[in-house]
mmCIF file of C-alpha atoms and ligand atoms in Angstrom:
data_model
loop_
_atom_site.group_PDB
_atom_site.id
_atom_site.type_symbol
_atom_site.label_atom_id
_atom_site.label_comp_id
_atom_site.label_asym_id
_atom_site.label_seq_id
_atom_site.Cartn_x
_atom_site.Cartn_y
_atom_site.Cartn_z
ATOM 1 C CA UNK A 1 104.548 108.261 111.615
ATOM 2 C CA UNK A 2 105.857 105.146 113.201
ATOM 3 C CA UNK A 3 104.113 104.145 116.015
ATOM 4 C CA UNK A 4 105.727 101.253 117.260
ATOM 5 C CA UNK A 5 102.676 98.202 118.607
ATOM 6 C CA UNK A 6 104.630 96.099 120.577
ATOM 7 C CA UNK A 7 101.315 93.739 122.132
ATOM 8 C CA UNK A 8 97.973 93.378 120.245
ATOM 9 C CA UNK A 9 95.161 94.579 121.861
ATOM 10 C CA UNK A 10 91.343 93.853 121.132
ATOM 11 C CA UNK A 11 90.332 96.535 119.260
ATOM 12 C CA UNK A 12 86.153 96.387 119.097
ATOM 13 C CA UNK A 13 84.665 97.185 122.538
ATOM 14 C CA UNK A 14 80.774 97.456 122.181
ATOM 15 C CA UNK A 15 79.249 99.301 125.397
ATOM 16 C CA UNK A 16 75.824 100.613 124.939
ATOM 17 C CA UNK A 17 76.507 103.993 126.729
ATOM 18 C CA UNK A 18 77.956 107.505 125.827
ATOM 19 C CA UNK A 19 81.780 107.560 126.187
ATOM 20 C CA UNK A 20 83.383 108.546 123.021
ATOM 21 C CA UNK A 21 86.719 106.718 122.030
ATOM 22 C CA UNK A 22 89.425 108.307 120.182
ATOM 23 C CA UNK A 23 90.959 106.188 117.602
ATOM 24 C CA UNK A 24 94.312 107.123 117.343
ATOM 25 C CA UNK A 25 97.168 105.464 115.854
ATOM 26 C CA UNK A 26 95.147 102.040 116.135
ATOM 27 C CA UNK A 27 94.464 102.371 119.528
ATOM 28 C CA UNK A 28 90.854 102.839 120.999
ATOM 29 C CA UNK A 29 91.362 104.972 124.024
ATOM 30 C CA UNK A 30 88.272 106.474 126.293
ATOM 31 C CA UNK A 31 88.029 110.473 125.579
ATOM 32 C CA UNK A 32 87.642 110.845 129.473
ATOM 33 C CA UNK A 33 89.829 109.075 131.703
ATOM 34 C CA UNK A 34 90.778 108.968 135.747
ATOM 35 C CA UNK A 35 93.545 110.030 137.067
ATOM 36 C CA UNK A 36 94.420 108.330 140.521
ATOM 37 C CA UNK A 37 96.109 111.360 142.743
ATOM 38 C CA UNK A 38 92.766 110.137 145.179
ATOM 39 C CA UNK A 39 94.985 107.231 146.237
ATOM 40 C CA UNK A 40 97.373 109.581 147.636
ATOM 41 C CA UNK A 41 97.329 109.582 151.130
ATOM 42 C CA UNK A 42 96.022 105.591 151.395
ATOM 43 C CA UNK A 43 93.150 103.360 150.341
ATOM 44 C CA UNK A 44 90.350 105.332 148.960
ATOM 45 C CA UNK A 45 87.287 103.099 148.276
ATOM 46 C CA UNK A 46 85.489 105.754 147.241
ATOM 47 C CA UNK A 47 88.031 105.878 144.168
ATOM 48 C CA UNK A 48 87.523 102.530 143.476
ATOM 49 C CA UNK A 49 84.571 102.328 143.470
ATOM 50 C CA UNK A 50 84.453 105.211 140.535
ATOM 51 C CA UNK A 51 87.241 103.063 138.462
ATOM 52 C CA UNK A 52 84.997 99.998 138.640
ATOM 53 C CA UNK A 53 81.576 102.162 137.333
ATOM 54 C CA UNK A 54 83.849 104.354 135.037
ATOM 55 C CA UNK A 55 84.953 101.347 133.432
ATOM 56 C CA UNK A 56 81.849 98.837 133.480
ATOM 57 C CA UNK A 57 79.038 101.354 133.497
ATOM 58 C CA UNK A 58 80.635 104.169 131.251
ATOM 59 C CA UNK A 59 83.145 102.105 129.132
ATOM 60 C CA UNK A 60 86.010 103.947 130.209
ATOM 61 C CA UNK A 61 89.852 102.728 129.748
ATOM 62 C CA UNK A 62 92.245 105.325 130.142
ATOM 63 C CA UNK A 63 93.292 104.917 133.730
ATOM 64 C CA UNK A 64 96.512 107.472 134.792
ATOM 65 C CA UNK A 65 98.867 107.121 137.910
ATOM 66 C CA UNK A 66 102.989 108.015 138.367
ATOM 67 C CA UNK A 67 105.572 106.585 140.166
ATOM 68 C CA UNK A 68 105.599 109.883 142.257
ATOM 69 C CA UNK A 69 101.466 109.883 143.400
ATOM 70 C CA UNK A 70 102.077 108.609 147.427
ATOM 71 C CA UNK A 71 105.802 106.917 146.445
ATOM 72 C CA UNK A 72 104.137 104.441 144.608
ATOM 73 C CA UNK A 73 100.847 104.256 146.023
ATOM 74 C CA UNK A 74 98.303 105.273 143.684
ATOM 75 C CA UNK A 75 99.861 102.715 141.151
ATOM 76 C CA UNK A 76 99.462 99.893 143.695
ATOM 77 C CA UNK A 77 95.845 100.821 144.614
ATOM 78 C CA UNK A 78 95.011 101.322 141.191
ATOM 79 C CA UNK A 79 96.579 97.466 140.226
ATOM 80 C CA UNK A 80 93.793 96.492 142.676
ATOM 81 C CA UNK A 81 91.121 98.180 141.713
ATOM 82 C CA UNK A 82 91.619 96.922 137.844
ATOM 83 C CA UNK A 83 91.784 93.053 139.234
ATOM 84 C CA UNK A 84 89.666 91.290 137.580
ATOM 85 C CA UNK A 85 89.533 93.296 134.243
ATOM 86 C CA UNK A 86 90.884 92.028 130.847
ATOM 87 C CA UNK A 87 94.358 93.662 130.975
ATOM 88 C CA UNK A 88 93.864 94.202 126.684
ATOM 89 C CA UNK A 89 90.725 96.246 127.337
ATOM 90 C CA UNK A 90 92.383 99.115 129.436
ATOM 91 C CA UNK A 91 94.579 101.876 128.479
ATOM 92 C CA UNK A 92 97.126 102.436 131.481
ATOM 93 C CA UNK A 93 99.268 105.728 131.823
ATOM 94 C CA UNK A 94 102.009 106.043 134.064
ATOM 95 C CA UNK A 95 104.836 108.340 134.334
ATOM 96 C CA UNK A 96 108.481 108.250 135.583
ATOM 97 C CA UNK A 97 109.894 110.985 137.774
ATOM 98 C CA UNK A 98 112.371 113.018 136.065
ATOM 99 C CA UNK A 99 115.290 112.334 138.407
ATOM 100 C CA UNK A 100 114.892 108.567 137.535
ATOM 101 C CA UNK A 101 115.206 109.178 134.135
ATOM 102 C CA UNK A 102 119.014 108.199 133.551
ATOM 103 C CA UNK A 103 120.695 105.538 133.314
ATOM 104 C CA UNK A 104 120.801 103.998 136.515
ATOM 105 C CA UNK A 105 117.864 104.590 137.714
ATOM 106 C CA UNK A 106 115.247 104.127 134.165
ATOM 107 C CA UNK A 107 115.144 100.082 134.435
ATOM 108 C CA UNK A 108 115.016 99.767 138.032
ATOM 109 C CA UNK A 109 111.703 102.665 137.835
ATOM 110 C CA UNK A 110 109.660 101.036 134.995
ATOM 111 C CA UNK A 111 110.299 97.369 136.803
ATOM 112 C CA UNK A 112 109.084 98.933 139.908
ATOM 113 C CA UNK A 113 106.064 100.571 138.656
ATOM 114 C CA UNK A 114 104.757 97.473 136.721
ATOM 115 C CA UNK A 115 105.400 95.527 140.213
ATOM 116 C CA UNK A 116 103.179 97.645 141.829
ATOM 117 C CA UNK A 117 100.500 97.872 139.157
ATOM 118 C CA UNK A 118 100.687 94.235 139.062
ATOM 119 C CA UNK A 119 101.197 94.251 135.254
ATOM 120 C CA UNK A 120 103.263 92.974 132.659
ATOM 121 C CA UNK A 121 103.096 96.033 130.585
ATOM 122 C CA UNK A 122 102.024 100.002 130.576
ATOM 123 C CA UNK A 123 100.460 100.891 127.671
ATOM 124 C CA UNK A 124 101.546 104.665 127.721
ATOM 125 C CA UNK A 125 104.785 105.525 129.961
ATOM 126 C CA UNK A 126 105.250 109.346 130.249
ATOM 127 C CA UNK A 127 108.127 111.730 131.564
ATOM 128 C CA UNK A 128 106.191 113.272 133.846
ATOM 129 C CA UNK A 129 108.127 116.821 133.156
ATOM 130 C CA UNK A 130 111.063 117.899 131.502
ATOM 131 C CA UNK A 131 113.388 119.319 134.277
ATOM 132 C CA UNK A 132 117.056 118.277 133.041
ATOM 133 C CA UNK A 133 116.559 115.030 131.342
ATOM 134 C CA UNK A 134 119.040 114.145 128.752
ATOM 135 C CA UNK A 135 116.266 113.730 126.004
ATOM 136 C CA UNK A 136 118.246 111.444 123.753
ATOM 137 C CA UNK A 137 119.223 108.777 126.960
ATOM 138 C CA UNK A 138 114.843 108.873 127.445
ATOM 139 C CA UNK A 139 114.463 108.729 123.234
ATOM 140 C CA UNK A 140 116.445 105.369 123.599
ATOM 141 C CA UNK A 141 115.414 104.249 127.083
ATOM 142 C CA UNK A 142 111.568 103.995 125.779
ATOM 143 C CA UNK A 143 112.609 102.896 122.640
ATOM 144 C CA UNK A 144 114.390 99.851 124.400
ATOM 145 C CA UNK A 145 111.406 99.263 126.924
ATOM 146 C CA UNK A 146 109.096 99.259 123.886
ATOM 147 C CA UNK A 147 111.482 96.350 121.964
ATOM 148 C CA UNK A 148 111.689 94.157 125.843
ATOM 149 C CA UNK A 149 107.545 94.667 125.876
ATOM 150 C CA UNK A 150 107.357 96.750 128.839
ATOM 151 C CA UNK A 151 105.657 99.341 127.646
ATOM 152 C CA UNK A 152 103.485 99.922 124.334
ATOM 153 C CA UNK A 153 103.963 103.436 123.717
ATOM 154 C CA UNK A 154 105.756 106.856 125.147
ATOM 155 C CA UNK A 155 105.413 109.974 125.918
ATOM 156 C CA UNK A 156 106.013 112.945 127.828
ATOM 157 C CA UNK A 157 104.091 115.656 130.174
ATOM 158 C CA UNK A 158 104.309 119.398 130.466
ATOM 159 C CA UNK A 159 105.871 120.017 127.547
ATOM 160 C CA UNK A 160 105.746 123.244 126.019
ATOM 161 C CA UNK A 161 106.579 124.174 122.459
ATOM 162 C CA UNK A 162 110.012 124.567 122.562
ATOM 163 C CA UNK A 163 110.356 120.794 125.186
ATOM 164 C CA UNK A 164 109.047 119.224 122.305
ATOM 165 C CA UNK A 165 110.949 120.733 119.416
ATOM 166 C CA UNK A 166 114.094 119.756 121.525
ATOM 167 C CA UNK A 167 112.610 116.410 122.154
ATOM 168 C CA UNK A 168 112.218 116.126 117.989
ATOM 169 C CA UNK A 169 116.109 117.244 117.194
ATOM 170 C CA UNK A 170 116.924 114.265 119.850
ATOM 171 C CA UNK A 171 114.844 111.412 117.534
ATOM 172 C CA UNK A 172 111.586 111.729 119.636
ATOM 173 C CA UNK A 173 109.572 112.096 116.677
ATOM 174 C CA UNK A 174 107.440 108.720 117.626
ATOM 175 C CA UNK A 175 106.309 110.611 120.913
ATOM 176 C CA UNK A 176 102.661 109.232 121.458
ATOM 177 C CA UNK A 177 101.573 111.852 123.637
ATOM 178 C CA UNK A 178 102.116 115.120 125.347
ATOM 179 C CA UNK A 179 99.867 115.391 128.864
ATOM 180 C CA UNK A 180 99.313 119.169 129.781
ATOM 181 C CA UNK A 181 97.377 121.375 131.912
ATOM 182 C CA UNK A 182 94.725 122.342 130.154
ATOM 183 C CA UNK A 183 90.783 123.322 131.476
ATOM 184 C CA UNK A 184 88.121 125.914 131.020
ATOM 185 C CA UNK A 185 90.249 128.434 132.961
ATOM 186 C CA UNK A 186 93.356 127.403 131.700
ATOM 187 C CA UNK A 187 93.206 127.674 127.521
ATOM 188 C CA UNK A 188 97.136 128.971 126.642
ATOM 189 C CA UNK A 189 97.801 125.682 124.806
ATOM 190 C CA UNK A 190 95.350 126.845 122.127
ATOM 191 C CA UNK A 191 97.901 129.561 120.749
ATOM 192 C CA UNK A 192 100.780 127.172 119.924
ATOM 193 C CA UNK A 193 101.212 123.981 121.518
ATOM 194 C CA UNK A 194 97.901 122.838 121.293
ATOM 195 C CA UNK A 195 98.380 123.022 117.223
ATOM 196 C CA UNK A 196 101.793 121.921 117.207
ATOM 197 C CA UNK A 197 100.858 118.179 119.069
ATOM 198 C CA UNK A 198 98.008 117.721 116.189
ATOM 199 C CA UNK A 199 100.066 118.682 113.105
ATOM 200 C CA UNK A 200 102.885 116.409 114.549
ATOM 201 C CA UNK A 201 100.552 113.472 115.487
ATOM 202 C CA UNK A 202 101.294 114.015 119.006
ATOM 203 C CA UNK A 203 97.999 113.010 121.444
ATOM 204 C CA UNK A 204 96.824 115.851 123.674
ATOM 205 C CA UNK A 205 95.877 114.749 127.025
ATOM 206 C CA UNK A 206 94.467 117.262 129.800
ATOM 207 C CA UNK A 207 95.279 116.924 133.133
ATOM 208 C CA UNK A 208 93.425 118.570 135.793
ATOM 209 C CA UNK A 209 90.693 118.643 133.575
ATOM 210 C CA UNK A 210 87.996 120.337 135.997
ATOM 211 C CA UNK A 211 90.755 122.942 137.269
ATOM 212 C CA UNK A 212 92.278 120.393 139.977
ATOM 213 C CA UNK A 213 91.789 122.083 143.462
ATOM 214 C CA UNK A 214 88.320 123.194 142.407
ATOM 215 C CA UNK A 215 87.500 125.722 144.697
ATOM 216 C CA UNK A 216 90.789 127.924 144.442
ATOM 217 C CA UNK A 217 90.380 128.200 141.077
ATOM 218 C CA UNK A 218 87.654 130.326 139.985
ATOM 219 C CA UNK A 219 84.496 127.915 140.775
ATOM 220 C CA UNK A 220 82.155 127.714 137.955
ATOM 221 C CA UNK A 221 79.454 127.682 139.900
ATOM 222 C CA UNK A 222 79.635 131.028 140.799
ATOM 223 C CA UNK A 223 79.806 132.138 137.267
ATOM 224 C CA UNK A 224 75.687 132.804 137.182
ATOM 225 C CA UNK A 225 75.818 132.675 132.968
ATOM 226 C CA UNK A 226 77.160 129.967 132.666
ATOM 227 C CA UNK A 227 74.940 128.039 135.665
ATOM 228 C CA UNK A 228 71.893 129.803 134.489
ATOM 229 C CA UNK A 229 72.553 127.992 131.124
ATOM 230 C CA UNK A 230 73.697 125.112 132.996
ATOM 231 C CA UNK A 231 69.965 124.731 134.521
ATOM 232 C CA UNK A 232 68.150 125.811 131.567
ATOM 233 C CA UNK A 233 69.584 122.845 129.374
ATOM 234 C CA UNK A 234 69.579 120.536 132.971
ATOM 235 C CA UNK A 235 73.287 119.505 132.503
ATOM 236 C CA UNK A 236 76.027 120.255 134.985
ATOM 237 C CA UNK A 237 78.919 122.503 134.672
ATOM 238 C CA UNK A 238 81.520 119.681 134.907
ATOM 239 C CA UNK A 239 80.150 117.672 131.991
ATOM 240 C CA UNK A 240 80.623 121.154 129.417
ATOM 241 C CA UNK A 241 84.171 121.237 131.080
ATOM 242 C CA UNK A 242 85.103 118.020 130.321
ATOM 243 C CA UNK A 243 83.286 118.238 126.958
ATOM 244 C CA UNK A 244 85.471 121.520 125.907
ATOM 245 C CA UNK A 245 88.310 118.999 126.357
ATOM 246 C CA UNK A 246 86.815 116.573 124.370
ATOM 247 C CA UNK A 247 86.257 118.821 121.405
ATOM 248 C CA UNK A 248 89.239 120.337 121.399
ATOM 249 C CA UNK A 249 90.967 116.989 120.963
ATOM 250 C CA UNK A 250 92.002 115.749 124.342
ATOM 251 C CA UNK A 251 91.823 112.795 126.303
ATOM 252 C CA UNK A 252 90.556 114.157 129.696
ATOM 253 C CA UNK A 253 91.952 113.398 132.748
ATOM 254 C CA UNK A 254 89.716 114.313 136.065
ATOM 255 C CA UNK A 255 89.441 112.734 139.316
ATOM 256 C CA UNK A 256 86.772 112.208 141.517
ATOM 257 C CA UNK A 257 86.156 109.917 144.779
ATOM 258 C CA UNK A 258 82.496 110.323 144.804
ATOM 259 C CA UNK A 259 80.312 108.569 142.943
ATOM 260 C CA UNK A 260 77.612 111.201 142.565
ATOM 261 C CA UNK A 261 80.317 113.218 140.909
ATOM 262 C CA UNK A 262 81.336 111.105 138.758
ATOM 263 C CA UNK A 263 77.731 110.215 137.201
ATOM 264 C CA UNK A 264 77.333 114.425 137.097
ATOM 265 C CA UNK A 265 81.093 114.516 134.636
ATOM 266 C CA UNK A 266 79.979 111.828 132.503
ATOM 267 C CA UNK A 267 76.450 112.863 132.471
ATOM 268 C CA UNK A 268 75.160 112.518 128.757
ATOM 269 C CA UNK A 269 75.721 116.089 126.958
ATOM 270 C CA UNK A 270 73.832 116.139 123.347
ATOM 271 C CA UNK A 271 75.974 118.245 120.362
ATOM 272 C CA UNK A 272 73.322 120.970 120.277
ATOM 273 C CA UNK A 273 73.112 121.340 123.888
ATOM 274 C CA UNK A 274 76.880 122.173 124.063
ATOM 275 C CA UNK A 275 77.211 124.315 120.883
ATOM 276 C CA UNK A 276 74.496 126.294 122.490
ATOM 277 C CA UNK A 277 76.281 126.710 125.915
ATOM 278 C CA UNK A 278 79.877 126.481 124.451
ATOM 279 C CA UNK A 279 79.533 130.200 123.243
ATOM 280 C CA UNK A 280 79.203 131.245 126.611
ATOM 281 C CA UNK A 281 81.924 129.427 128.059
ATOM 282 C CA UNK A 282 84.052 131.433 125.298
ATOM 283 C CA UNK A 283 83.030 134.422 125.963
ATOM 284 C CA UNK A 284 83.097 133.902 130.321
ATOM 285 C CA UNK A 285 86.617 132.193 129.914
ATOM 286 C CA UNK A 286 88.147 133.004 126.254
ATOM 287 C CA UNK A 287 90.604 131.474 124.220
ATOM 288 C CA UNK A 288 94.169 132.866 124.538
ATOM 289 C CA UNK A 289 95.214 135.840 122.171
ATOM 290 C CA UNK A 290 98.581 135.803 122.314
ATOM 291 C CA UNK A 291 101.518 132.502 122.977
ATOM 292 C CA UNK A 292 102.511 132.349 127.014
ATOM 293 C CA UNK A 293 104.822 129.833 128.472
ATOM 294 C CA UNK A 294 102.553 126.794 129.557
ATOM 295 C CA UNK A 295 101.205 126.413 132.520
ATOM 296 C CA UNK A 296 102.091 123.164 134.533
ATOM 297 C CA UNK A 297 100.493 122.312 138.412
HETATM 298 N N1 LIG B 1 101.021 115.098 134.465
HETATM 299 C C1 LIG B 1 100.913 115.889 135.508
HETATM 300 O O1 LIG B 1 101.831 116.640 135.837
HETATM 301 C C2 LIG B 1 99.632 115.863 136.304
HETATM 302 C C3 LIG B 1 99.374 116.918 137.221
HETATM 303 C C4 LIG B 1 98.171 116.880 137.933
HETATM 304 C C5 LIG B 1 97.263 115.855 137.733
HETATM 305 N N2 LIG B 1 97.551 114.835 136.860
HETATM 306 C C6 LIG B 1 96.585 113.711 136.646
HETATM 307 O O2 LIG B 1 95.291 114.242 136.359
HETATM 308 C C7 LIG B 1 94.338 113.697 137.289
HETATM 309 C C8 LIG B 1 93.218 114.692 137.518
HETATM 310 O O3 LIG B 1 93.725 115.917 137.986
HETATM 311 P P1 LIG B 1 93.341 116.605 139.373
HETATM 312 O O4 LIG B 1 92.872 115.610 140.338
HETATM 313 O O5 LIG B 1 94.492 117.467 139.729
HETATM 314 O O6 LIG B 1 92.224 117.635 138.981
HETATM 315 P P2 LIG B 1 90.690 117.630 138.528
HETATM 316 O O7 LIG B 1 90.254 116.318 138.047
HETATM 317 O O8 LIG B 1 90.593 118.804 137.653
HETATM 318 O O9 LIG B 1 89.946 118.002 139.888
HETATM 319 C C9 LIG B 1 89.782 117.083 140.893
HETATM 320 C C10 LIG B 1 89.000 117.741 142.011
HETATM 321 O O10 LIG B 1 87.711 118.102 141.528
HETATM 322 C C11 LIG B 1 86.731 117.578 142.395
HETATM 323 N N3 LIG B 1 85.558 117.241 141.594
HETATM 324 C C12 LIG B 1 85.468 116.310 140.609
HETATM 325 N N4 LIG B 1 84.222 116.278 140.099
HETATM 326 C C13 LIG B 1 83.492 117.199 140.808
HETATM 327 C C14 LIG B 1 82.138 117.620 140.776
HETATM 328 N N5 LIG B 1 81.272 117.089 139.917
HETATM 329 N N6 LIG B 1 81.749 118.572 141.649
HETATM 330 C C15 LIG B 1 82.621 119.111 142.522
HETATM 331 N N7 LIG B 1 83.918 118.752 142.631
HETATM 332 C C16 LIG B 1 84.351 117.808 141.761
HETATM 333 C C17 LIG B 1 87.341 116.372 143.044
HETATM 334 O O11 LIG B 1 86.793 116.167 144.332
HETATM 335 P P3 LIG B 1 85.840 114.871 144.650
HETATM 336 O O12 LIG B 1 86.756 113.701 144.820
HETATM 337 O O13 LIG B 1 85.138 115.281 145.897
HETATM 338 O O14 LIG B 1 84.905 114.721 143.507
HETATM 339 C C18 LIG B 1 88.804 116.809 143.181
HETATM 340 O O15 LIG B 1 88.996 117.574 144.338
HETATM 341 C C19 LIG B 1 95.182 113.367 138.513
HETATM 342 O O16 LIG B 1 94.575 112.406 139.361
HETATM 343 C C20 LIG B 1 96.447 112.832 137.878
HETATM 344 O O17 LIG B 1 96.263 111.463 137.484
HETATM 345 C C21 LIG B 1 98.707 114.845 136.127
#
């Protein structure tokens, strides 16, 4: 597939610590990312702080805001927290809002967002869901932002089988990535979509990796199987959620404003110690059996 590289990036990043990089279509991205929602309602040091140690302690680079998080906000705060960082050595994702993605308004979005990040370029720009975008206008519209530099690759969110296979008869077939919902709780992609990104070299990316509003979901750590296996192999919950992700192929988005839970995601999770507890979390939370429309929060 053609995957357009409009800026070379450095390519070799050596950190001595546990993060696992995917290396997809030249690119070295961080298997766990950040999302930035945190930055919602204002300054959140707490956030930054967790950007700074995810990237220098942990090695991460896949950093993901939208024009839509607080109207701009979250992209802003997140151009500050990233000051001071080699631009080449992160892997930004933003995402326009649908109702900008037209002709008047497509330009005049991107410009916007890279004003507030405080950057020349986003490395992945996203549609951040489908709603009644003319597909061919955003084919061509990232296709021309690639060519002026503005943004290195594209992609879209919540798109389910048959978003994409529209999104293919319209000359999308250079689509980087699809971000989806997709968690412990939350495994429909498996039946269809899931399979259809990877034998189309699309990347999956999880949002809401750790089920988004936690506790309304059902919490993990109520589920005494999986905890009790949880404490036997002294890991936490979080880091086999995020690790399902990982193994299944996605880059995985979470957020987190505390840096206590950010050390307990990332915490170090040896192969045998998850194919040990991963049977578990199949048989507490199992695959899907049959295709449902996607789900998208
Ligand atoms: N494309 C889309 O349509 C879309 C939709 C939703 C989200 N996203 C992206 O995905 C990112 C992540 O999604 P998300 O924030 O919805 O969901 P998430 O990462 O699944 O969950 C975040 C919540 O989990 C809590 N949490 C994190 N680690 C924890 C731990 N160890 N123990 C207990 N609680 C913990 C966080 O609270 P604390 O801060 O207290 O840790 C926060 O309330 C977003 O920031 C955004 O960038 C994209």
């Amino acid at each position: 597939m053609n995957k357009c590289i409009i800026i070379p990036k450095i390519k070799s990043i050596e950190y001595d610590r546990t993060m696992k990089y995917i290396d997809y279509q030249n690119e070295k991205i961080s298997s766990y990312g950040l999302g930035t929602t945190g930055f919602w309602s204002g300054k959140n040091p707490g956030l930054h702080e967790c950007i700074i140690t995810a990237y220098n302690e942990y090695g991460m680079n896949l950093f993901d805001t939208a024009e839509m998080y607080g109207n701009g906000r979250c992209e802003a705060e997140l151009g500050k927290a990233l000051k001071g960082i080699s631009r080449e050595n992160l892997f930004i994702v933003d995402k326009i809002h649908p109702d900008h993605a037209n002709v008047r308004d497509f330009d005049k979005s991107l410009s916007d967002s890279l004003t507030r990040l405080e950057m020349d370029y986003i490395d992945l720009y996203l549609l951040h869901w489908r709603e009644k975008v003319d597909l061919s206008f955003l084919v061509r519209a990232m296709h021309r932002a690639q060519k002026a530099g503005k943004i290195r690759y594209w992609g879209v969110s919540n798109f389910d089988i048959n978003d994409l296979e529209d999104l293919f008869e319209k000359g999308g077939d250079d689509c980087f990535c699809n971000q989806i919902f997709y968690t412990l709780f939350e495994r429909g992609a498996e039946a269809g979509l899931l399979p259809l990104m990877k034998k189309k070299g699309i990347l999956p990316m999880s949002y809401s990796s750790l089920g988004s509003n936690y506790y309304s979901h059902p919490d993990i750590h109520r589920n005494h199987r999986i905890m009790s296996m949880c404490r036997e192999y002294g890991v936490s919950p979080e880091a086999c959620m995020l690790k399902m992700n990982e193994e299944a192929g996605f880059a995985a988005l979470f957020s987190t404003s505390s840096l206590s839970h950010l050390r307990n995601n990332l915490q170090e999770l040896p192969d045998e110690t998850y194919t040990a507890i991963k049977p578990v979390l199949d048989e507490e939370f199992p695959a899907p059996e049959h295709l449902y429309p996607l789900v998208k929060i």
